């Protein structure tokens, strides 16, 4: 809205309402309701306009489309950056959008520009969290036959990765819950895609509690998986040995509590 109002970039700074710290000469101009229909429509308009503008004159463009290896990355980085939890996201996107509308397709080659560098940093971190989501989500079967997983990434990755699981679990009904970002992806048997919904605090809490309602024999399945993992694992990975740091690097410790193969309570289930 600041761009559409032709407000100079030097006079506008965007921030999340809960993180804002006003300088002496700053005032809050207009806190936005980001999930209202009008805000969503405006966001789509800006995104489509930005995507169209940065692709015009791009030397890699083929007809009206970006090439396969590019996939409109100049614009798609906006979505990746927006999913990041960093408090600087609003202003980074604001600056990048302004730069894209100003420079057009040249933005692709402006890799050393601090505005592009900052947005790339945010987008890369989100991509890293997407990969962590694909690697470390663990589903358990509930008593009603649904597969359920609660996962807490440091970015809003469930909407970006849920269709990865839909492609691999097409014959199953499953729910992937992110309690931190209050979002759930739901999949019905045979569907090609997941339905993604935002949740309030109460529903998020209720669904999290539902995760303990396991199907009969599911604990035994967990124990078998843990035994298999232990049997094929390499020695030297506990905290007193050299392999521990390598393990913690590739398998971040913040995910260990949700990994079935590292659950120490499963030893007596076999």
mmCIF file of C-alpha atoms in Angstrom:
data_model
loop_
_atom_site.group_PDB
_atom_site.id
_atom_site.type_symbol
_atom_site.label_atom_id
_atom_site.label_comp_id
_atom_site.label_asym_id
_atom_site.label_seq_id
_atom_site.Cartn_x
_atom_site.Cartn_y
_atom_site.Cartn_z
ATOM 1 C CA UNK A 1 0.000 0.000 0.000
ATOM 2 C CA UNK A 2 2.950 2.303 0.667
ATOM 3 C CA UNK A 3 4.112 1.721 -2.909
ATOM 4 C CA UNK A 4 0.660 2.346 -4.393
ATOM 5 C CA UNK A 5 0.429 5.550 -2.350
ATOM 6 C CA UNK A 6 3.739 6.697 -3.919
ATOM 7 C CA UNK A 7 5.272 7.174 -0.481
ATOM 8 C CA UNK A 8 9.088 7.501 -0.684
ATOM 9 C CA UNK A 9 10.900 4.403 0.545
ATOM 10 C CA UNK A 10 12.965 6.515 2.934
ATOM 11 C CA UNK A 11 9.783 7.601 4.730
ATOM 12 C CA UNK A 12 8.238 4.151 5.189
ATOM 13 C CA UNK A 13 9.344 1.188 7.278
ATOM 14 C CA UNK A 14 7.277 -1.971 7.537
ATOM 15 C CA UNK A 15 7.282 -4.177 10.632
ATOM 16 C CA UNK A 16 5.138 -6.715 12.427
ATOM 17 C CA UNK A 17 2.923 -5.020 14.999
ATOM 18 C CA UNK A 18 4.305 -7.176 17.822
ATOM 19 C CA UNK A 19 7.928 -6.363 16.927
ATOM 20 C CA UNK A 20 7.699 -2.676 16.110
ATOM 21 C CA UNK A 21 9.936 -0.261 18.001
ATOM 22 C CA UNK A 22 9.320 3.308 16.936
ATOM 23 C CA UNK A 23 12.171 5.764 16.455
ATOM 24 C CA UNK A 24 11.748 9.316 17.748
ATOM 25 C CA UNK A 25 10.405 10.656 14.463
ATOM 26 C CA UNK A 26 8.257 7.623 13.525
ATOM 27 C CA UNK A 27 4.512 7.072 13.794
ATOM 28 C CA UNK A 28 2.336 4.034 13.126
ATOM 29 C CA UNK A 29 0.449 4.945 9.975
ATOM 30 C CA UNK A 30 -1.871 2.010 9.362
ATOM 31 C CA UNK A 31 -1.783 -1.418 11.033
ATOM 32 C CA UNK A 32 -3.155 -3.875 8.460
ATOM 33 C CA UNK A 33 -5.383 -6.903 8.946
ATOM 34 C CA UNK A 34 -3.306 -9.236 6.803
ATOM 35 C CA UNK A 35 -5.923 -11.976 6.472
ATOM 36 C CA UNK A 36 -8.813 -9.824 5.290
ATOM 37 C CA UNK A 37 -10.158 -10.399 1.780
ATOM 38 C CA UNK A 38 -9.066 -6.944 0.636
ATOM 39 C CA UNK A 39 -5.498 -7.439 1.886
ATOM 40 C CA UNK A 40 -5.260 -10.843 0.204
ATOM 41 C CA UNK A 41 -6.578 -9.433 -3.067
ATOM 42 C CA UNK A 42 -4.062 -6.590 -2.910
ATOM 43 C CA UNK A 43 -1.237 -9.027 -2.163
ATOM 44 C CA UNK A 44 -2.134 -11.146 -5.193
ATOM 45 C CA UNK A 45 -2.291 -8.042 -7.376
ATOM 46 C CA UNK A 46 1.138 -6.841 -6.258
ATOM 47 C CA UNK A 47 2.684 -10.307 -6.607
ATOM 48 C CA UNK A 48 1.324 -10.866 -10.126
ATOM 49 C CA UNK A 49 2.350 -7.363 -11.160
ATOM 50 C CA UNK A 50 5.833 -7.866 -9.745
ATOM 51 C CA UNK A 51 6.197 -11.254 -11.438
ATOM 52 C CA UNK A 52 5.120 -9.815 -14.779
ATOM 53 C CA UNK A 53 7.342 -6.739 -14.457
ATOM 54 C CA UNK A 54 10.587 -8.520 -13.557
ATOM 55 C CA UNK A 55 10.115 -11.067 -16.366
ATOM 56 C CA UNK A 56 9.722 -8.382 -19.060
ATOM 57 C CA UNK A 57 12.961 -8.077 -20.971
ATOM 58 C CA UNK A 58 14.608 -10.911 -19.056
ATOM 59 C CA UNK A 59 17.175 -12.560 -21.376
ATOM 60 C CA UNK A 60 16.170 -15.990 -20.045
ATOM 61 C CA UNK A 61 12.499 -15.538 -20.835
ATOM 62 C CA UNK A 62 10.847 -17.878 -23.346
ATOM 63 C CA UNK A 63 7.728 -16.301 -24.784
ATOM 64 C CA UNK A 64 5.571 -15.227 -21.855
ATOM 65 C CA UNK A 65 7.088 -17.698 -19.397
ATOM 66 C CA UNK A 66 10.251 -17.983 -17.368
ATOM 67 C CA UNK A 67 12.449 -20.976 -18.336
ATOM 68 C CA UNK A 68 12.065 -24.246 -16.473
ATOM 69 C CA UNK A 69 15.300 -23.906 -14.503
ATOM 70 C CA UNK A 70 14.329 -20.381 -13.402
ATOM 71 C CA UNK A 71 10.622 -20.948 -12.586
ATOM 72 C CA UNK A 72 10.104 -17.266 -11.858
ATOM 73 C CA UNK A 73 12.541 -17.359 -8.954
ATOM 74 C CA UNK A 74 12.850 -13.562 -8.836
ATOM 75 C CA UNK A 75 9.205 -13.445 -7.753
ATOM 76 C CA UNK A 76 8.908 -16.777 -5.929
ATOM 77 C CA UNK A 77 11.607 -15.629 -3.496
ATOM 78 C CA UNK A 78 9.012 -13.225 -2.124
ATOM 79 C CA UNK A 79 6.828 -16.132 -0.997
ATOM 80 C CA UNK A 80 9.802 -17.937 0.509
ATOM 81 C CA UNK A 81 10.963 -14.846 2.374
ATOM 82 C CA UNK A 82 7.428 -14.145 3.617
ATOM 83 C CA UNK A 83 7.350 -17.598 5.245
ATOM 84 C CA UNK A 84 10.451 -16.792 7.313
ATOM 85 C CA UNK A 85 9.986 -16.008 11.019
ATOM 86 C CA UNK A 86 12.605 -13.237 10.996
ATOM 87 C CA UNK A 87 11.245 -9.925 12.300
ATOM 88 C CA UNK A 88 12.883 -8.079 9.378
ATOM 89 C CA UNK A 89 10.756 -9.856 6.751
ATOM 90 C CA UNK A 90 8.180 -7.069 6.121
ATOM 91 C CA UNK A 91 10.786 -4.400 5.414
ATOM 92 C CA UNK A 92 12.997 -6.745 3.374
ATOM 93 C CA UNK A 93 10.063 -7.627 1.113
ATOM 94 C CA UNK A 94 9.031 -3.969 0.901
ATOM 95 C CA UNK A 95 12.485 -2.919 -0.313
ATOM 96 C CA UNK A 96 12.774 -5.838 -2.731
ATOM 97 C CA UNK A 97 9.376 -5.171 -4.319
ATOM 98 C CA UNK A 98 10.243 -1.512 -4.821
ATOM 99 C CA UNK A 99 13.587 -2.454 -6.363
ATOM 100 C CA UNK A 100 11.946 -4.982 -8.680
ATOM 101 C CA UNK A 101 9.382 -2.517 -9.974
ATOM 102 C CA UNK A 102 12.160 0.022 -10.496
ATOM 103 C CA UNK A 103 14.792 -2.186 -12.143
ATOM 104 C CA UNK A 104 12.634 -4.849 -13.803
ATOM 105 C CA UNK A 105 14.530 -7.860 -15.162
ATOM 106 C CA UNK A 106 17.872 -6.335 -14.114
ATOM 107 C CA UNK A 107 17.142 -7.445 -10.560
ATOM 108 C CA UNK A 108 18.190 -10.953 -11.571
ATOM 109 C CA UNK A 109 21.817 -9.834 -11.962
ATOM 110 C CA UNK A 110 21.936 -7.550 -8.893
ATOM 111 C CA UNK A 111 23.296 -10.259 -6.632
ATOM 112 C CA UNK A 112 25.552 -7.913 -4.655
ATOM 113 C CA UNK A 113 22.823 -5.365 -3.937
ATOM 114 C CA UNK A 114 22.108 -5.347 -0.195
ATOM 115 C CA UNK A 115 18.341 -5.429 -0.773
ATOM 116 C CA UNK A 116 18.623 -8.531 -2.957
ATOM 117 C CA UNK A 117 21.163 -10.106 -0.611
ATOM 118 C CA UNK A 118 18.889 -9.691 2.411
ATOM 119 C CA UNK A 119 15.872 -11.179 0.661
ATOM 120 C CA UNK A 120 17.968 -14.064 -0.657
ATOM 121 C CA UNK A 121 19.147 -14.775 2.895
ATOM 122 C CA UNK A 122 15.572 -15.005 4.150
ATOM 123 C CA UNK A 123 14.475 -17.155 1.198
ATOM 124 C CA UNK A 124 17.415 -19.551 1.582
ATOM 125 C CA UNK A 125 16.657 -20.098 5.250
ATOM 126 C CA UNK A 126 13.041 -20.932 4.411
ATOM 127 C CA UNK A 127 14.240 -23.415 1.778
ATOM 128 C CA UNK A 128 16.469 -24.997 4.432
ATOM 129 C CA UNK A 129 13.508 -25.314 6.801
ATOM 130 C CA UNK A 130 11.443 -26.822 3.963
ATOM 131 C CA UNK A 131 14.109 -29.493 3.574
ATOM 132 C CA UNK A 132 14.096 -30.104 7.322
ATOM 133 C CA UNK A 133 10.326 -30.495 7.161
ATOM 134 C CA UNK A 134 10.551 -33.090 4.400
ATOM 135 C CA UNK A 135 13.283 -34.972 6.274
ATOM 136 C CA UNK A 136 12.131 -34.911 9.881
ATOM 137 C CA UNK A 137 8.323 -35.104 9.892
ATOM 138 C CA UNK A 138 7.252 -38.404 11.485
ATOM 139 C CA UNK A 139 3.669 -39.604 11.114
ATOM 140 C CA UNK A 140 1.852 -41.864 13.578
ATOM 141 C CA UNK A 141 -1.402 -43.701 12.948
ATOM 142 C CA UNK A 142 -4.270 -42.641 15.209
ATOM 143 C CA UNK A 143 -7.137 -44.811 16.411
ATOM 144 C CA UNK A 144 -9.398 -43.634 13.563
ATOM 145 C CA UNK A 145 -6.839 -44.635 10.918
ATOM 146 C CA UNK A 146 -5.617 -41.103 10.208
ATOM 147 C CA UNK A 147 -1.883 -40.470 10.097
ATOM 148 C CA UNK A 148 -0.900 -37.467 12.184
ATOM 149 C CA UNK A 149 2.248 -35.448 12.780
ATOM 150 C CA UNK A 150 2.960 -32.283 14.742
ATOM 151 C CA UNK A 151 6.051 -30.428 13.541
ATOM 152 C CA UNK A 152 7.527 -27.099 14.674
ATOM 153 C CA UNK A 153 9.819 -25.542 12.060
ATOM 154 C CA UNK A 154 11.317 -22.058 12.324
ATOM 155 C CA UNK A 155 9.456 -20.940 9.204
ATOM 156 C CA UNK A 156 5.917 -21.369 7.892
ATOM 157 C CA UNK A 157 6.857 -24.393 5.791
ATOM 158 C CA UNK A 158 3.780 -26.633 5.992
ATOM 159 C CA UNK A 159 1.931 -24.845 3.134
ATOM 160 C CA UNK A 160 5.113 -25.065 1.042
ATOM 161 C CA UNK A 161 5.857 -28.762 1.634
ATOM 162 C CA UNK A 162 2.543 -30.498 2.294
ATOM 163 C CA UNK A 163 2.071 -31.609 -1.323
ATOM 164 C CA UNK A 164 5.396 -33.452 -1.095
ATOM 165 C CA UNK A 165 3.713 -35.728 1.434
ATOM 166 C CA UNK A 166 0.506 -35.858 -0.624
ATOM 167 C CA UNK A 167 2.469 -37.282 -3.551
ATOM 168 C CA UNK A 168 4.034 -39.985 -1.368
ATOM 169 C CA UNK A 169 1.010 -40.816 0.791
ATOM 170 C CA UNK A 170 -1.736 -40.503 -1.807
ATOM 171 C CA UNK A 171 -3.557 -43.562 -0.539
ATOM 172 C CA UNK A 172 -3.656 -42.339 3.071
ATOM 173 C CA UNK A 173 -5.593 -39.805 5.072
ATOM 174 C CA UNK A 174 -3.234 -37.631 7.064
ATOM 175 C CA UNK A 175 -2.904 -34.346 8.933
ATOM 176 C CA UNK A 176 0.290 -32.336 9.313
ATOM 177 C CA UNK A 177 0.029 -29.772 12.113
ATOM 178 C CA UNK A 178 2.368 -26.884 12.836
ATOM 179 C CA UNK A 179 1.380 -25.672 16.337
ATOM 180 C CA UNK A 180 3.881 -22.813 16.209
ATOM 181 C CA UNK A 181 2.387 -21.179 13.114
ATOM 182 C CA UNK A 182 -1.188 -22.388 13.758
ATOM 183 C CA UNK A 183 -1.535 -24.108 10.402
ATOM 184 C CA UNK A 184 -2.652 -27.588 9.368
ATOM 185 C CA UNK A 185 -2.466 -29.488 6.091
ATOM 186 C CA UNK A 186 -5.153 -32.159 5.623
ATOM 187 C CA UNK A 187 -5.144 -34.878 2.981
ATOM 188 C CA UNK A 188 -7.884 -37.323 2.004
ATOM 189 C CA UNK A 189 -7.261 -40.676 0.339
ATOM 190 C CA UNK A 190 -6.631 -40.330 -3.380
ATOM 191 C CA UNK A 191 -6.255 -36.554 -3.417
ATOM 192 C CA UNK A 192 -3.349 -35.040 -5.326
ATOM 193 C CA UNK A 193 -3.048 -32.018 -3.034
ATOM 194 C CA UNK A 194 -3.563 -31.054 0.601
ATOM 195 C CA UNK A 195 -6.065 -28.581 1.992
ATOM 196 C CA UNK A 196 -4.302 -25.975 4.146
ATOM 197 C CA UNK A 197 -6.086 -24.070 6.906
ATOM 198 C CA UNK A 198 -5.142 -21.566 9.596
ATOM 199 C CA UNK A 199 -6.212 -22.372 13.149
ATOM 200 C CA UNK A 200 -6.946 -20.432 16.304
ATOM 201 C CA UNK A 201 -5.247 -21.171 19.630
ATOM 202 C CA UNK A 202 -8.035 -23.388 20.959
ATOM 203 C CA UNK A 203 -8.249 -25.652 17.922
ATOM 204 C CA UNK A 204 -4.465 -25.889 17.677
ATOM 205 C CA UNK A 205 -4.298 -27.015 21.294
ATOM 206 C CA UNK A 206 -7.094 -29.578 20.852
ATOM 207 C CA UNK A 207 -5.486 -31.095 17.771
ATOM 208 C CA UNK A 208 -2.108 -31.281 19.504
ATOM 209 C CA UNK A 209 -3.688 -33.214 22.372
ATOM 210 C CA UNK A 210 -5.343 -35.597 19.893
ATOM 211 C CA UNK A 211 -1.902 -36.821 18.808
ATOM 212 C CA UNK A 212 -1.697 -39.168 21.809
ATOM 213 C CA UNK A 213 -4.724 -41.213 20.641
ATOM 214 C CA UNK A 214 -2.614 -43.818 18.836
ATOM 215 C CA UNK A 215 -3.925 -46.840 16.970
ATOM 216 C CA UNK A 216 -3.580 -50.250 18.570
ATOM 217 C CA UNK A 217 -0.086 -51.568 17.939
ATOM 218 C CA UNK A 218 1.310 -48.204 16.801
ATOM 219 C CA UNK A 219 3.715 -48.041 19.747
ATOM 220 C CA UNK A 220 5.044 -51.445 18.692
ATOM 221 C CA UNK A 221 5.581 -50.131 15.140
ATOM 222 C CA UNK A 222 7.496 -47.181 16.595
ATOM 223 C CA UNK A 223 9.679 -49.540 18.614
ATOM 224 C CA UNK A 224 10.428 -51.678 15.547
ATOM 225 C CA UNK A 225 11.466 -48.590 13.591
ATOM 226 C CA UNK A 226 13.733 -47.481 16.437
ATOM 227 C CA UNK A 227 15.321 -50.938 16.618
ATOM 228 C CA UNK A 228 15.953 -50.926 12.876
ATOM 229 C CA UNK A 229 17.464 -47.436 13.093
ATOM 230 C CA UNK A 230 19.749 -48.487 15.943
ATOM 231 C CA UNK A 231 20.824 -51.669 14.141
ATOM 232 C CA UNK A 232 21.951 -49.891 10.953
ATOM 233 C CA UNK A 233 23.465 -46.896 12.734
ATOM 234 C CA UNK A 234 27.178 -46.241 12.995
ATOM 235 C CA UNK A 235 29.064 -46.201 16.263
ATOM 236 C CA UNK A 236 30.490 -42.997 17.690
ATOM 237 C CA UNK A 237 27.402 -40.778 17.626
ATOM 238 C CA UNK A 238 26.616 -40.328 21.314
ATOM 239 C CA UNK A 239 27.466 -37.116 23.156
ATOM 240 C CA UNK A 240 30.866 -38.356 24.350
ATOM 241 C CA UNK A 241 32.164 -39.263 20.888
ATOM 242 C CA UNK A 242 33.379 -37.401 17.810
ATOM 243 C CA UNK A 243 30.429 -38.288 15.604
ATOM 244 C CA UNK A 244 27.997 -36.414 17.854
ATOM 245 C CA UNK A 245 28.744 -32.976 16.378
ATOM 246 C CA UNK A 246 28.308 -34.256 12.827
ATOM 247 C CA UNK A 247 25.005 -35.860 13.765
ATOM 248 C CA UNK A 248 23.763 -32.693 15.465
ATOM 249 C CA UNK A 249 24.756 -30.665 12.401
ATOM 250 C CA UNK A 250 22.821 -32.750 9.889
ATOM 251 C CA UNK A 251 19.990 -33.607 12.283
ATOM 252 C CA UNK A 252 19.392 -30.418 14.352
ATOM 253 C CA UNK A 253 18.761 -31.133 18.028
ATOM 254 C CA UNK A 254 15.585 -29.031 18.066
ATOM 255 C CA UNK A 255 13.907 -31.826 16.065
ATOM 256 C CA UNK A 256 15.105 -34.741 18.175
ATOM 257 C CA UNK A 257 12.127 -34.692 20.507
ATOM 258 C CA UNK A 258 9.786 -35.526 17.626
ATOM 259 C CA UNK A 259 11.893 -38.269 16.025
ATOM 260 C CA UNK A 260 10.631 -41.783 16.679
ATOM 261 C CA UNK A 261 14.087 -43.284 16.172
ATOM 262 C CA UNK A 262 15.515 -41.184 19.025
ATOM 263 C CA UNK A 263 12.695 -41.802 21.522
ATOM 264 C CA UNK A 264 14.358 -43.390 24.557
ATOM 265 C CA UNK A 265 10.991 -44.515 26.003
ATOM 266 C CA UNK A 266 10.498 -47.108 23.254
ATOM 267 C CA UNK A 267 13.117 -49.553 24.520
ATOM 268 C CA UNK A 268 10.598 -51.630 26.473
ATOM 269 C CA UNK A 269 7.901 -51.731 23.794
ATOM 270 C CA UNK A 270 9.330 -54.730 21.899
#
